[in-house]
Amino acid sequence: MSTSRILHLAQIIAAQTALVDEHISNSGVAAPSFEADAPIEPIQKSNAEVERARVSAVEASIELRQLLEGPIKLILPESNFAPLAAIYRFKIATAVSPEGSTSFTDIASKCGLLEHDVRRLIRYASAHHRCFQESEKGRVSHTAASKLLAENEQIGHLMGLTFAECWPAHSRSLDAMAQKSEEPNVSGFSLANSTRLNMFEFLAQNPDRAQRFAGAMSTTSQASLDALATYFDWANLPDGGTVVDVGGAQGHVSVSLAQRFPQLRFVVEDMQEVVKDAHNKIPDGLKEKIRLVAHDMFTEQPIKNADVFLLRYVLHDWPDKYCVKVIEGLAPALKQGAKVVIQDHLLPEPGSLSLLQEMMIRSMDNIMLSLFNSREREVDDWKDLFNRAHGKQWVVSVTRVKENPSTGIIVAEWLGDLES
Ligand SMILES: C[S@@+](CC[C@H](N)C(=O)[O-])C[C@H]1O[C@@H](n2cnc3c(N)ncnc32)[C@H](O)[C@@H]1O
């Protein structure tokens, strides 16, 4: 008798979980737990093999659950994020004592809410998200998830981005979509905030929210910086060669490249409010090599004859016609052989990545839609942008990053001059 799909999935889960469990016993690390003292990373001291086993068990669990729950549940998933949004907004996690427990009455009074609302929010979050537990009736204590929310500033920023910015934007993205616009201010975000500004313009006028957004964005993984360093031949650029980091925020990527490739000099360009005072954040040893300047990338590039113009996770924030404008703005500054180097998401062929990777990149693509009316791009979409901006003058190559295949490095070499 052949094994059914559900049994096969259950076997994968059993076998892969056994590998993870063996790692846990052999290395003497904590087992995954919902308790408040559980570490943030579910599996400590993991390695590539253990991580593969963990991911494979998670993916099989998702498919098994979907099969066992059936198609109605697939199209009617739980989709009420108001409880988590309220927990973030009313700072409910910090109202719960770090040790021991706190009554619903005390939480309600600290947060300025009705007790019966607090009770239902917490009981929902506890059942759906393992966020808080009712250790005894009427008294709330932390789980690993709620403790993180109370104590980890970075997670707080990410919760803010998710529930105070993305969630309202998602719900209005349908109205934006119906307008079939290619303008960045016709987005779910702009409609949700009743503004005619695009998200970057809006944040520039709302410093607290801009700071929260920057805080949420501030974790750049080392693996992503490694990919940028290894998938383009920076070492081969000439001594004293110039890299212009367009939309480079406060220079963290240029700092990383300057540390690895000391022969290079960098100019970081971003909006005035982003670069002002940012020079203080450049490490002392690199201050000579990294200059920060205010520049609007939709206008002509002022730094002429640089060797590389880097656009790292910049163009995915913009609709196509604006990306073409950025590339056209670079053209007058380019010498023959200059390169535009892009590190960004690279949409896969549907079904070619693992389930978790596919879910992540499709989520990201739809977040881009809601926040910016922009998009993630496939290989041909990237080539098309250069085609639309002085097409004959570019040789474009697109390389998928093996270690993180939903991202890529796009290199466009400038062949000629604008007159030819
Ligand atoms: C997603 S962040 C990427 C930052 C950085 N390149 C990185 O890889 O971490 C996009 C950046 O584009 C900048 N930006 C947005 N509009 C801009 C404009 N008109 N001119 C220059 N930079 C802009 C934002 O301020 C932000 O720093």
PDB file of C-alpha atoms in Angstrom, residues 220-230 260 312 343 401 403-404:
ATOM      1  CA  THR A 220      20.575  44.336   8.143  1.00  0.00           C
ATOM      2  CA  SER A 221      21.613  40.733   8.286  1.00  0.00           C
ATOM      3  CA  GLN A 222      25.311  39.950   8.035  1.00  0.00           C
ATOM      4  CA  ALA A 223      24.425  37.324   5.401  1.00  0.00           C
ATOM      5  CA  SER A 224      22.922  40.010   3.187  1.00  0.00           C
ATOM      6  CA  LEU A 225      26.012  42.233   3.520  1.00  0.00           C
ATOM      7  CA  ASP A 226      28.187  39.181   2.793  1.00  0.00           C
ATOM      8  CA  ALA A 227      26.185  38.506  -0.378  1.00  0.00           C
ATOM      9  CA  LEU A 228      26.714  42.088  -1.550  1.00  0.00           C
ATOM     10  CA  ALA A 229      30.445  41.797  -0.849  1.00  0.00           C
ATOM     11  CA  THR A 230      30.873  38.473  -2.639  1.00  0.00           C
ATOM     12  CA  ARG A 260      36.283  44.992   3.520  1.00  0.00           C
ATOM     13  CA  ARG A 312      20.526  48.535  -2.267  1.00  0.00           C
ATOM     14  CA  GLN A 343      20.928  44.362  -4.378  1.00  0.00           C
ATOM     15  CA  VAL A 401      21.952  34.746  -4.452  1.00  0.00           C
ATOM     16  CA  GLU A 403      22.297  31.415   0.006  1.00  0.00           C
ATOM     17  CA  ASN A 404      19.070  33.491  -0.121  1.00  0.00           C
TER      18      ASN A 404
END
